Coordinates of C-alpha atoms and ligand atoms in Angstrom, one line a residue:
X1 CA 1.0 -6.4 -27.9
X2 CA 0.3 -9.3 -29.9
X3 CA 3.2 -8.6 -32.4
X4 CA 5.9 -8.5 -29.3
X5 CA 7.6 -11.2 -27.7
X6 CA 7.1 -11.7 -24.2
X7 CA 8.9 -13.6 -21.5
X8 CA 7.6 -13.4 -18.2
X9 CA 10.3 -14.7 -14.8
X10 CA 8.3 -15.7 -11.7
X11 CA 10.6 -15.1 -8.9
X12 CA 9.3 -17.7 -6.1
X13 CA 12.6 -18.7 -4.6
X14 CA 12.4 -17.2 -1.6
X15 CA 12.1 -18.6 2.1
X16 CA 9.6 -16.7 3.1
X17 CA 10.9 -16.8 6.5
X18 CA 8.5 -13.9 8.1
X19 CA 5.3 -16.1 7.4
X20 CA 6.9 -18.6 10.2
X21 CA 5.5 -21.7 8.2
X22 CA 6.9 -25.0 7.3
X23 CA 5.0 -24.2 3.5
X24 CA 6.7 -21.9 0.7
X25 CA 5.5 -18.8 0.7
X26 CA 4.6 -19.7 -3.0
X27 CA 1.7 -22.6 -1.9
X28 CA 0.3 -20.6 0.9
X29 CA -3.5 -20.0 -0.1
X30 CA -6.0 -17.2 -0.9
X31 CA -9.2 -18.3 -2.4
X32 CA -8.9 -21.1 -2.3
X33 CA -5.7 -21.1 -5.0
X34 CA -1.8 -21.0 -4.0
X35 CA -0.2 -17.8 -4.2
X36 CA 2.0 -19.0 -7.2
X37 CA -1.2 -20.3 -9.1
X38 CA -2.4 -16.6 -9.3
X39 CA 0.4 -15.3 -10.4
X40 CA 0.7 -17.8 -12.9
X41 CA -2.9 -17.4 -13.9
X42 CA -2.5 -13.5 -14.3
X43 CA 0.6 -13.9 -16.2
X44 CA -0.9 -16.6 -18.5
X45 CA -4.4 -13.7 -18.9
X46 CA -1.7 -10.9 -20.0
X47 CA -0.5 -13.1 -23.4
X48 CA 3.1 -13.9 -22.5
X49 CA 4.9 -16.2 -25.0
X50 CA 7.0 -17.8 -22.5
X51 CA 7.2 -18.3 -18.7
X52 CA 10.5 -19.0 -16.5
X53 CA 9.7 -19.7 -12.9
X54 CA 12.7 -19.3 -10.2
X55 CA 12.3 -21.8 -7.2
X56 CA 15.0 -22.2 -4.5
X57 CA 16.6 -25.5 -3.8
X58 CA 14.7 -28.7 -2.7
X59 CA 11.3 -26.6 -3.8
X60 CA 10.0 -29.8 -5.2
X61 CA 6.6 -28.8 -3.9
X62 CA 6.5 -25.6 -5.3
X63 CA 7.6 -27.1 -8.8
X64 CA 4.8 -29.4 -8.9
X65 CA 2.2 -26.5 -8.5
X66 CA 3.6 -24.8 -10.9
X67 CA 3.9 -27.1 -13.6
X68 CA 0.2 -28.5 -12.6
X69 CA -0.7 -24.7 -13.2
X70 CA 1.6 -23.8 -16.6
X71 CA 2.8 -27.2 -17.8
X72 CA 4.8 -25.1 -20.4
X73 CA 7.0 -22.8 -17.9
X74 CA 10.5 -23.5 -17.4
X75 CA 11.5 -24.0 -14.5
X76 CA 14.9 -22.6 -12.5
X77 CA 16.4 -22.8 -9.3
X78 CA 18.2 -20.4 -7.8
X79 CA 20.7 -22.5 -5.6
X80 CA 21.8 -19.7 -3.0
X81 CA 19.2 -17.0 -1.6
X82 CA 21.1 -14.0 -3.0
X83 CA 18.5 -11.3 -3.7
X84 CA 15.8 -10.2 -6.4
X85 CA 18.6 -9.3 -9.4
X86 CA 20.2 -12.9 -8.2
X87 CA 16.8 -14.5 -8.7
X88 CA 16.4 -13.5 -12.2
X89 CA 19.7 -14.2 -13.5
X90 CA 19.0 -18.0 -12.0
X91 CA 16.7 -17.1 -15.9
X92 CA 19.7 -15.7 -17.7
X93 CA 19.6 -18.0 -20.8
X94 CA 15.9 -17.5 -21.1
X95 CA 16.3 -13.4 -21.4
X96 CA 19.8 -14.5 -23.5
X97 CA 17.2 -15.9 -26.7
X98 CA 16.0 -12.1 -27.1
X99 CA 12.5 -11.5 -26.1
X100 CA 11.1 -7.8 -26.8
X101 CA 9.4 -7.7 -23.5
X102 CA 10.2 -9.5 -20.2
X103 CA 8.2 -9.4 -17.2
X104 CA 9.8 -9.7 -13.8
X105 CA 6.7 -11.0 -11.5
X106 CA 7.2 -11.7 -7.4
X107 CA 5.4 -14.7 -6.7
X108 CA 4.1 -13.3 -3.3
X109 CA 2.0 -10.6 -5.0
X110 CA -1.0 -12.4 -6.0
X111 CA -3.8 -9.7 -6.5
X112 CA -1.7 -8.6 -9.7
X113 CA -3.9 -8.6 -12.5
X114 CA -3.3 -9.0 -16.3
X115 CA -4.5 -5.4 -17.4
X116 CA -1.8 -4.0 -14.9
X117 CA 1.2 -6.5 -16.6
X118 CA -0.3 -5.0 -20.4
X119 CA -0.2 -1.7 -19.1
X120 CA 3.6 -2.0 -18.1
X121 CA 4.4 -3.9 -21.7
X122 CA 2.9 -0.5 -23.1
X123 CA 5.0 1.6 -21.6
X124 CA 8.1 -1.0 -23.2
X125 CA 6.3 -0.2 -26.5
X126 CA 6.3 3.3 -26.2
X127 CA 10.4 2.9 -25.8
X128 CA 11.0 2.9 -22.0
X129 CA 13.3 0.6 -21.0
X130 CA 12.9 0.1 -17.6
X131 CA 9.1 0.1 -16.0
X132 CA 8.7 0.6 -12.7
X133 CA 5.2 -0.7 -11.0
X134 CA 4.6 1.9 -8.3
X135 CA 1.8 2.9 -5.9
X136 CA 0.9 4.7 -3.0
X137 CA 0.7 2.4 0.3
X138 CA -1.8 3.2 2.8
X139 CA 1.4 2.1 4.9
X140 CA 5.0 1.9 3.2
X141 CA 6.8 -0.7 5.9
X142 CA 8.8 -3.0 4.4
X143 CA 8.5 -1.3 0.7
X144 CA 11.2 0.1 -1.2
X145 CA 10.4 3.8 -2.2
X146 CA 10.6 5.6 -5.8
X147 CA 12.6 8.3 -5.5
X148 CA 12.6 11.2 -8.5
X149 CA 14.5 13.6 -9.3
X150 CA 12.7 16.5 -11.8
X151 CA 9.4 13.7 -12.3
X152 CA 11.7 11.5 -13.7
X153 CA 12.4 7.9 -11.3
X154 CA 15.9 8.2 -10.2
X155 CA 16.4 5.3 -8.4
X156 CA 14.7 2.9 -5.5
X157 CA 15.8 2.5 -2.5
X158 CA 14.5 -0.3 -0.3
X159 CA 13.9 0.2 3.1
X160 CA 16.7 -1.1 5.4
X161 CA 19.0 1.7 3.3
X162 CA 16.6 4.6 2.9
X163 CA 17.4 7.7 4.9
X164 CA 14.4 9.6 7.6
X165 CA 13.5 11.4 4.1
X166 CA 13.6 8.9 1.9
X167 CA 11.3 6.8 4.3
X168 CA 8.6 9.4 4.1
X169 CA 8.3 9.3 0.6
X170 CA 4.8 7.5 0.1
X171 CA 5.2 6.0 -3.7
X172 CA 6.3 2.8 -3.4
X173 CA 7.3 0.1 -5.5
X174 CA 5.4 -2.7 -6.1
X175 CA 8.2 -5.4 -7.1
X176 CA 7.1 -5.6 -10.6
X177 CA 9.6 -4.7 -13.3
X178 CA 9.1 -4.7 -17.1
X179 CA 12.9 -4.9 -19.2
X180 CA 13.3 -4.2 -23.0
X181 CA 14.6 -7.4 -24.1
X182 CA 17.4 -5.6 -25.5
X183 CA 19.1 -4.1 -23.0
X184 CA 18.0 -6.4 -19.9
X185 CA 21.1 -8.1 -19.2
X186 CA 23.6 -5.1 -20.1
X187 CA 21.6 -3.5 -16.9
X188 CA 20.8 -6.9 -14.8
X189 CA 24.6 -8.4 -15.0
X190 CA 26.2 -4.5 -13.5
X191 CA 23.8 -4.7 -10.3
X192 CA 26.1 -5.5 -7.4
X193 CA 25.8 -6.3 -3.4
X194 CA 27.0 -3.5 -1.6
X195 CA 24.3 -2.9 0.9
X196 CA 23.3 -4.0 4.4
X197 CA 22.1 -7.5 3.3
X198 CA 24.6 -8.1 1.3
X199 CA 22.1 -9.1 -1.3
X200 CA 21.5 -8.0 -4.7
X201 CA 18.5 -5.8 -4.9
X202 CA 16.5 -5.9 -8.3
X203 CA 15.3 -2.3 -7.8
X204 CA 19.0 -0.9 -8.4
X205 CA 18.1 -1.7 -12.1
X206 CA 16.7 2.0 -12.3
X207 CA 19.7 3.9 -11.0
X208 CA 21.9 1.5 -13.7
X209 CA 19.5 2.4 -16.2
X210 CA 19.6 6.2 -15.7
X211 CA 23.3 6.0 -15.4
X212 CA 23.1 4.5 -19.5
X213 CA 20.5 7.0 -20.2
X214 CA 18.3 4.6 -20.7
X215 CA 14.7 5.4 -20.3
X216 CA 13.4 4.2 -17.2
X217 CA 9.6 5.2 -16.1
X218 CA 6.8 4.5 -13.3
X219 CA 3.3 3.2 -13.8
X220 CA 1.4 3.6 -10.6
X221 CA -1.6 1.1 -9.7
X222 CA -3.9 1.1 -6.7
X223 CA -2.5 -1.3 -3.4
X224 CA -4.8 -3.8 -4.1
X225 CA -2.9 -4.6 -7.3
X226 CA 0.5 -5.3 -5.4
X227 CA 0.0 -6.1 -2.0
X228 CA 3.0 -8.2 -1.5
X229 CA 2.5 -10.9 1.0
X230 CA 5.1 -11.4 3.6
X231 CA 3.5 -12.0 6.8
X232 CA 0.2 -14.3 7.6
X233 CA -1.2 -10.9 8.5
X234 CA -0.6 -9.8 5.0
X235 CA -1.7 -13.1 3.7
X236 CA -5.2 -12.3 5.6
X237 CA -5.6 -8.8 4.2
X238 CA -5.0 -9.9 0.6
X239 CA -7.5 -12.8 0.8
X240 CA -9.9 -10.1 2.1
X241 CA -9.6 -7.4 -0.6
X242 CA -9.6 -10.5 -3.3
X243 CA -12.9 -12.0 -1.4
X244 CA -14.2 -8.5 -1.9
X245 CA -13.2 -8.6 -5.5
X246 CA -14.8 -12.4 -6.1
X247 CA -18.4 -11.4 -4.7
X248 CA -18.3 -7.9 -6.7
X249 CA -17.6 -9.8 -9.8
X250 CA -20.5 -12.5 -8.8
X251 CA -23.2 -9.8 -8.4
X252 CA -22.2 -8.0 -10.9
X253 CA -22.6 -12.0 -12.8
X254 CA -25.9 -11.5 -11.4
X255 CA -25.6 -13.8 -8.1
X256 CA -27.4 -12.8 -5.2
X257 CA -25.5 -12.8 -2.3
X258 CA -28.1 -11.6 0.5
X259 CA -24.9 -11.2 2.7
X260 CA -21.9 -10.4 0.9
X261 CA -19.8 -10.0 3.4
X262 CA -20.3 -13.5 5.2
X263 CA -20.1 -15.7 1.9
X264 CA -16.7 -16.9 0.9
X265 CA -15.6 -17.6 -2.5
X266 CA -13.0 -19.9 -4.5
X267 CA -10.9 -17.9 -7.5
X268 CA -12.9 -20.6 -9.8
X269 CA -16.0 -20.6 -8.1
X270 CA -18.9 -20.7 -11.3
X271 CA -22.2 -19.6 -11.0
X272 CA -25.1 -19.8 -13.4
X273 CA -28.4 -17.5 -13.4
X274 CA -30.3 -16.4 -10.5
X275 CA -28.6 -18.2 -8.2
X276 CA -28.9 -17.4 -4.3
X277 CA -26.1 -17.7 -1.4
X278 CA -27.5 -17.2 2.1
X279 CA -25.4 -15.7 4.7
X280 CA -22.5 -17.7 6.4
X281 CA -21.8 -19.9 3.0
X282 CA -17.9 -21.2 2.3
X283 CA -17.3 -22.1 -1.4
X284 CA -14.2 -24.1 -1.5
X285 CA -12.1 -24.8 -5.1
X286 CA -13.8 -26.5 -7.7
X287 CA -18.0 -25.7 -7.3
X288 CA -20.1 -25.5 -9.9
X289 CA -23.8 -24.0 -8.6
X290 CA -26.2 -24.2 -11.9
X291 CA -29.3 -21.7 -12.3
X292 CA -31.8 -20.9 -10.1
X293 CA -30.2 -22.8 -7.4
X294 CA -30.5 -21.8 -3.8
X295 CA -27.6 -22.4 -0.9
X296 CA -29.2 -21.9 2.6
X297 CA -26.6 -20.3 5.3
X298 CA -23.8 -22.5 7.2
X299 CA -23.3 -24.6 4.1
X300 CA -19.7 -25.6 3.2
X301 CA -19.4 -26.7 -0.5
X302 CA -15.8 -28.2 -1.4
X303 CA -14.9 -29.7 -5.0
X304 CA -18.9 -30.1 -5.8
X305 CA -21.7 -29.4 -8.5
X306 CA -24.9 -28.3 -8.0
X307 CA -27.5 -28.7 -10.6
X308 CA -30.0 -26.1 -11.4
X309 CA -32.8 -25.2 -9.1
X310 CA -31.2 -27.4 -6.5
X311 CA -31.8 -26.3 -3.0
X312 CA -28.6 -27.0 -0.8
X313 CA -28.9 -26.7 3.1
X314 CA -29.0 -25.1 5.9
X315 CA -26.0 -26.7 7.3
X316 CA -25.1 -29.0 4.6
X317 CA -21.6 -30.3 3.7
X318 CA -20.7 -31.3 -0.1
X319 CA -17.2 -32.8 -0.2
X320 CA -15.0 -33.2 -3.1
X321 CA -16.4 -35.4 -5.8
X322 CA -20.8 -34.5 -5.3
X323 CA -22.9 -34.1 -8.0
X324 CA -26.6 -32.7 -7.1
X325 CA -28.4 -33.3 -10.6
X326 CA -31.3 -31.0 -11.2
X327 CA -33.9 -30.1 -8.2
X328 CA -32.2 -31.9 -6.1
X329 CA -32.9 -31.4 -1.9
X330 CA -30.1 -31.8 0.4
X331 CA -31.1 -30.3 3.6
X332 CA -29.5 -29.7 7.3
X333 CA -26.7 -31.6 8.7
X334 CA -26.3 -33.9 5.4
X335 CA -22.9 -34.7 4.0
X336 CA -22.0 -35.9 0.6
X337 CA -18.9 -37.1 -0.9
X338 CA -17.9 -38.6 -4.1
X339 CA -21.4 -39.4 -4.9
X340 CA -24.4 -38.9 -7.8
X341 CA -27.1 -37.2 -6.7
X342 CA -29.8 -37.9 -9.5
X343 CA -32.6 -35.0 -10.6
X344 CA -35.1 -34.6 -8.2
X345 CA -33.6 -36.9 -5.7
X346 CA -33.7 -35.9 -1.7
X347 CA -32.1 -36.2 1.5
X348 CA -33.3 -33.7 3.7
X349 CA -32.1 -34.6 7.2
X350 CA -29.3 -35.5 9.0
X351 CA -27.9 -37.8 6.5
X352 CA -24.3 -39.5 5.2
X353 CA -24.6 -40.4 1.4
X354 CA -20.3 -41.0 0.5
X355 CA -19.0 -43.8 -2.7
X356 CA -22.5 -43.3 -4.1
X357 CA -25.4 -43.2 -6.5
X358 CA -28.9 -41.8 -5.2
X359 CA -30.8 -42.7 -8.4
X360 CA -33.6 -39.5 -9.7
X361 CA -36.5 -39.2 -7.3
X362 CA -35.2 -41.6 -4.3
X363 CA -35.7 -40.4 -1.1
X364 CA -33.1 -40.9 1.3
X365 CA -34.4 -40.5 4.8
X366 CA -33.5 -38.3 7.9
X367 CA -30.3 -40.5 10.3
X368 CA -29.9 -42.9 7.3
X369 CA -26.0 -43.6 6.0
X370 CA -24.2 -45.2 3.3
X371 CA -21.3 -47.6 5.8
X372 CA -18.9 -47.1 2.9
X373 CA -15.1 -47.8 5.1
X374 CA -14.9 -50.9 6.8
X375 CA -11.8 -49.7 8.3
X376 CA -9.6 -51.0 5.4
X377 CA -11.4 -50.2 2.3
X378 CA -13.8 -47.6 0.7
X379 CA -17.0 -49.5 -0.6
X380 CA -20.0 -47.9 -3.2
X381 CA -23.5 -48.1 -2.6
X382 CA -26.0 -48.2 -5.6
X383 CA -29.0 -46.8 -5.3
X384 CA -31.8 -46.8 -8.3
X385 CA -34.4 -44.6 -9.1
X386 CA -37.5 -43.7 -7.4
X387 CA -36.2 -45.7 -4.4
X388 CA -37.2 -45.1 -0.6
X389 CA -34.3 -45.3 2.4
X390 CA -36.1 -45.4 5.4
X391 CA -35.1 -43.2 8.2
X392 CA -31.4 -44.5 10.2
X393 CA -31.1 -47.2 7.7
X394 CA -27.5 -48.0 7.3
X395 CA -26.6 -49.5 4.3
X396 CA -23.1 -51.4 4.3
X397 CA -21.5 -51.2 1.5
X398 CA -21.0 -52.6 -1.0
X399 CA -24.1 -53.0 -1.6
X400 CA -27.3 -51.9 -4.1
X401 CA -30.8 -51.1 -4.2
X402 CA -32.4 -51.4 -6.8
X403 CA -35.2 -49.3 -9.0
X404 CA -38.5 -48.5 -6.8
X405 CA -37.1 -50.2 -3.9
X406 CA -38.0 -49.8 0.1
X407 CA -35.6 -49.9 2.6
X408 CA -37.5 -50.0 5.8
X409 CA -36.5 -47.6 8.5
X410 CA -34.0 -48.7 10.9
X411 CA -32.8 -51.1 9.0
X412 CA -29.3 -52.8 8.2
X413 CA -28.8 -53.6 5.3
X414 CA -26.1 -55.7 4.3
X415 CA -27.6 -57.4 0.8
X416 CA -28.9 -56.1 -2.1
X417 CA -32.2 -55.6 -2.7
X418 CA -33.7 -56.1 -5.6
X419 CA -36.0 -53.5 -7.4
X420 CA -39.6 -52.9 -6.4
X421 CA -38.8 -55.1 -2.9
X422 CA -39.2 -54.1 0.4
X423 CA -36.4 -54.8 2.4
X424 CA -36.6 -55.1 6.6
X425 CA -33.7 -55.7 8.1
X426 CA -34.3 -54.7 11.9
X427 CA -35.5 -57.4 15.1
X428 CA -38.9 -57.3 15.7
X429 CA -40.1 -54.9 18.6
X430 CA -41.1 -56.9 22.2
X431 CA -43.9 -55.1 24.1
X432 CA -43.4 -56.2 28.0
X433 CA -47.4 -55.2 29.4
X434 CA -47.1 -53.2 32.1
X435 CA -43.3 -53.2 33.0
X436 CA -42.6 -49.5 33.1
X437 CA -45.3 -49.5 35.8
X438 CA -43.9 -51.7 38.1
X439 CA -40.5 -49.9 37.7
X440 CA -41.6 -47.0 39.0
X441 CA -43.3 -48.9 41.4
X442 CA -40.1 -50.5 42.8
X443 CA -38.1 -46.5 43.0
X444 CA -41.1 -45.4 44.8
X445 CA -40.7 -48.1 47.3
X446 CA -37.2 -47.2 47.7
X447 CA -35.7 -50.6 47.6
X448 CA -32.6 -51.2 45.3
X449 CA -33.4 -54.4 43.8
X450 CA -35.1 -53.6 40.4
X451 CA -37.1 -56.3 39.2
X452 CA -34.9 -59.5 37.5
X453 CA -34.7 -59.0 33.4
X454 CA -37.8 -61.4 31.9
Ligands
UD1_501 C1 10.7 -6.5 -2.8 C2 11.4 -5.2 -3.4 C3 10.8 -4.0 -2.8 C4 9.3 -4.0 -3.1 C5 8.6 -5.2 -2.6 C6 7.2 -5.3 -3.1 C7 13.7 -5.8 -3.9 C8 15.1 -5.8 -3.4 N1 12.8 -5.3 -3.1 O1 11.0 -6.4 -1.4 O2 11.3 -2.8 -3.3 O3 8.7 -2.8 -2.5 O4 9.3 -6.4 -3.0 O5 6.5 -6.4 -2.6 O6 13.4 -6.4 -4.9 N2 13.1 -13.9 -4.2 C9 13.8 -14.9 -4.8 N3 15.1 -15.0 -4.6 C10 15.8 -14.2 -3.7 C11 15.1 -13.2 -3.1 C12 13.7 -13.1 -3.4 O7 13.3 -15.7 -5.6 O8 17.0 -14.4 -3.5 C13 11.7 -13.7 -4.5 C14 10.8 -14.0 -3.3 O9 10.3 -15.4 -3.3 C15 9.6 -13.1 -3.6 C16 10.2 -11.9 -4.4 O10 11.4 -12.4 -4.9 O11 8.6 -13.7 -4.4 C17 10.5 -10.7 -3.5 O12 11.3 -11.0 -2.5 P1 11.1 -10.5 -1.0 O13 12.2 -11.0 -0.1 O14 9.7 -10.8 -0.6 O15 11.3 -8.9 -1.3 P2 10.7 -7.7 -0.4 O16 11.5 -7.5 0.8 O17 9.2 -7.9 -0.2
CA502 CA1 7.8 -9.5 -0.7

């Protein structure tokens, strides 16, 4: 394909009223990704030259994700919601420069992968003129259905016009269209709205063709490569056959995943060697998890890096911005955030390290927390190597501890201490002889007055 021209249209201008959201369609989420990233991703995988992206009006939002995602697309809006064929000519002057190829792509059909777009830019090659993505849905509602006539594809007919017959045909079409360069607009520019919405459908393309005797021709996929997402129903069934597809690909990596099923992934989730996920894990966007690194079950990762051989959780949170170096130990109920976690550091309890540093080998100790907000302002706490936080210190930041330091349980520490000190910041404990005896005393006598404060 390398020798052809390719231009590939993103069509993402539509309201996506049946997901009853105040989001586009295009930014909900599967994996962890918006639906328009995939598609964008897939489309960059298959070796397009060029990219044109078709957002409605006001879709600033939608605009910024996709220009985040391909700085190099163009982008068009379609100013009135007319229909598919509509859509794409909102693109006419990028199909008027005369690519050999272009791709028409829905940007609500996420799973579609760049193998399946080559295929279709095959069939172009072979001298079709019109491809056709089709497959056979396990239930055709809402799909518009490939009709033939003698094996050849006679036309589409979407659902709201098919007849009783025409409904029970089960090959449907999965919104993906592949146009010679050459004749595109010749077919694109005679598709008109006479139909029950009004709109203009895309998928008359193939009867136009056929009319020219122009070669038009179905490739059929599996459902999983073109489930089109209309509903948040449909949006849950996709992120479940690509969750499937994620932890396939990780074992097959070599992860283990003891419990498949229970441990869900990000579309750029990376592992390294011999890693090991637990049951019940959630790998948000953006984590890195080194070899030989374990993640205990209930752990929620977001945004984070694990270094090799670290051992993460039970029930630990890592929010956007933590990096666990090497053989580091963050254990149950700890949360980190925008902080260092140096090699062989630990905080194996019940901890809040945010705005930080935990220099190699410290120990950070079970109830102890970094106070980074004061309400107004975020605040960072340094803390050097081989230091020792004592359990429920809270250290307000700013502040830093330095090399070898102690921080002596309970304490509050509100100034730095320097390296190799011992820091107690805590009132001394009062011992009153005798005075839980005489409390009990008092109930047992069954008068009221408890003894005055001494
Ligand atoms: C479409 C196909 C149907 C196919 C199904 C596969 C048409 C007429 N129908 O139906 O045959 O089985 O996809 O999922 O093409 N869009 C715009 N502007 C518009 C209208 C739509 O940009 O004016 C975009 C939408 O954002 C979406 C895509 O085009 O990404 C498809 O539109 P949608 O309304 O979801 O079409 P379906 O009814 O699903
Ligand atoms: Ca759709």
């Amino acid at each position: 394909m390398a020798d052809r021209s390719c231009l590939a249209i993103v069509l993402a201008a539509g309201e996506g009223t049946r997901m009853r959201s105040q989001r586009p369609k295009a930014l909900h989420e599967i994996a962890g990704r918006s639906l328009i990233a995939h598609v964008l991703e897939a489309v960059r995988s298959a070796g397009v030259t060029s990219t044109a992206i078709v957002v409605g009006p006001g879709a600033e939002a939608v605009t910024a994700e996709a220009r985040r995602v391909l700085p190099g697309a163009e982008i068009f809006v379609q100013s009135e919601r007319r229909g598919t064929a509509h859509a794409v000519l909102a693109a006419k002057s990028a199909i008027a420069r005369g690519p050999d190829d272009v791709l028409i792509v829905y940007g609500d059909t996420p799973l579609i992968r760049p193998q399946t777009l080559g295929r279709m830019r095959e069939a172009l090659a072979k001298g079709a003129a019109l491809v056709v993505l089709g497959f056979r849905a396990q239930d055709p509602t809402g799909y518009g259905r490939l009709v033939q006539e003698g094996g050849e594809l006679a036309s589409i007919r979407e659902e709201l016009e098919a007849s009783a017959p025409e409904r029970a045909i089960g090959l449907c079409n999965g919104g993906l269209m592949a146009f010679a360069g050459k004749t595109a607009l010749a077919i694109l520019e005679r598709i008109g709205n006479d139909n029950r919405k009004g709109e203009f459908y895309l998928t008359d393309a193939v009867a136009i063709a056929r009319a020219r005797k122009l070669k038009a021709v179905v490739i059929e996929t599996e459902e999983d490569d073109v489930r089109g997402i209309n509903t948040k129903a449909q949006l849950a069934e996709t992120e479940a056959v690509l969750q499937q597809r994620l932890r396939k690909a990780a074992m097959e990596a070599g992860v283990t995943l003891v419990a498949p099923e229970t441990v869900f992934l990000s579309a750029d989730t990376r592992f390294g060697r011999d890693v090991v996920i637990e049951p019940f894990v959630v790998l948000g966007p953006g984590v890195t998890i080194e070899d030989n690194a374990v993640i205990r079950s209930f752990s929620h990762l977001d945004q984070a890096h694990v270094g090799k051989g670290a051992l993460v959780g039970p029930y630990a949170r890592l929010r956007p911005g933590t990096r666990l170096g090497e053989d580091v130990h963050i254990g149950n109920f700890v949360e980190i955030k925008e902080a260092v976690i140096e090699d062989g550091a630990k905080a194996n309890h019940l901890a809040y390290i945010g705005d930080a540093r935990l220099g190699a080998g410290s120990n950070f100790g079970a109830g102890a927390i970094v106070c980074n907000y004061d309400g107004v302002a975020k605040h960072r706490t340094d803390i050097g190597k081989a230091a020792f936080i004592g359990s429920n210190a809270a250290l307000v930041a700013p502040v830093r501890i330095g090399d070898g330091a102690y921080v002596a349980t309970g304490s509050v520490v509100t100034q730095d201490v320097p390296p190799d000190a011992l820091a107690i910041a805590r009132s001394r404990q009062v011992v009153k002889e005798n005075r839980a005896a005489r409390l009990r005393a008092v109930k047992a006598a069954g008068t009221k007055k408890t003894p005055a404060a001494e």
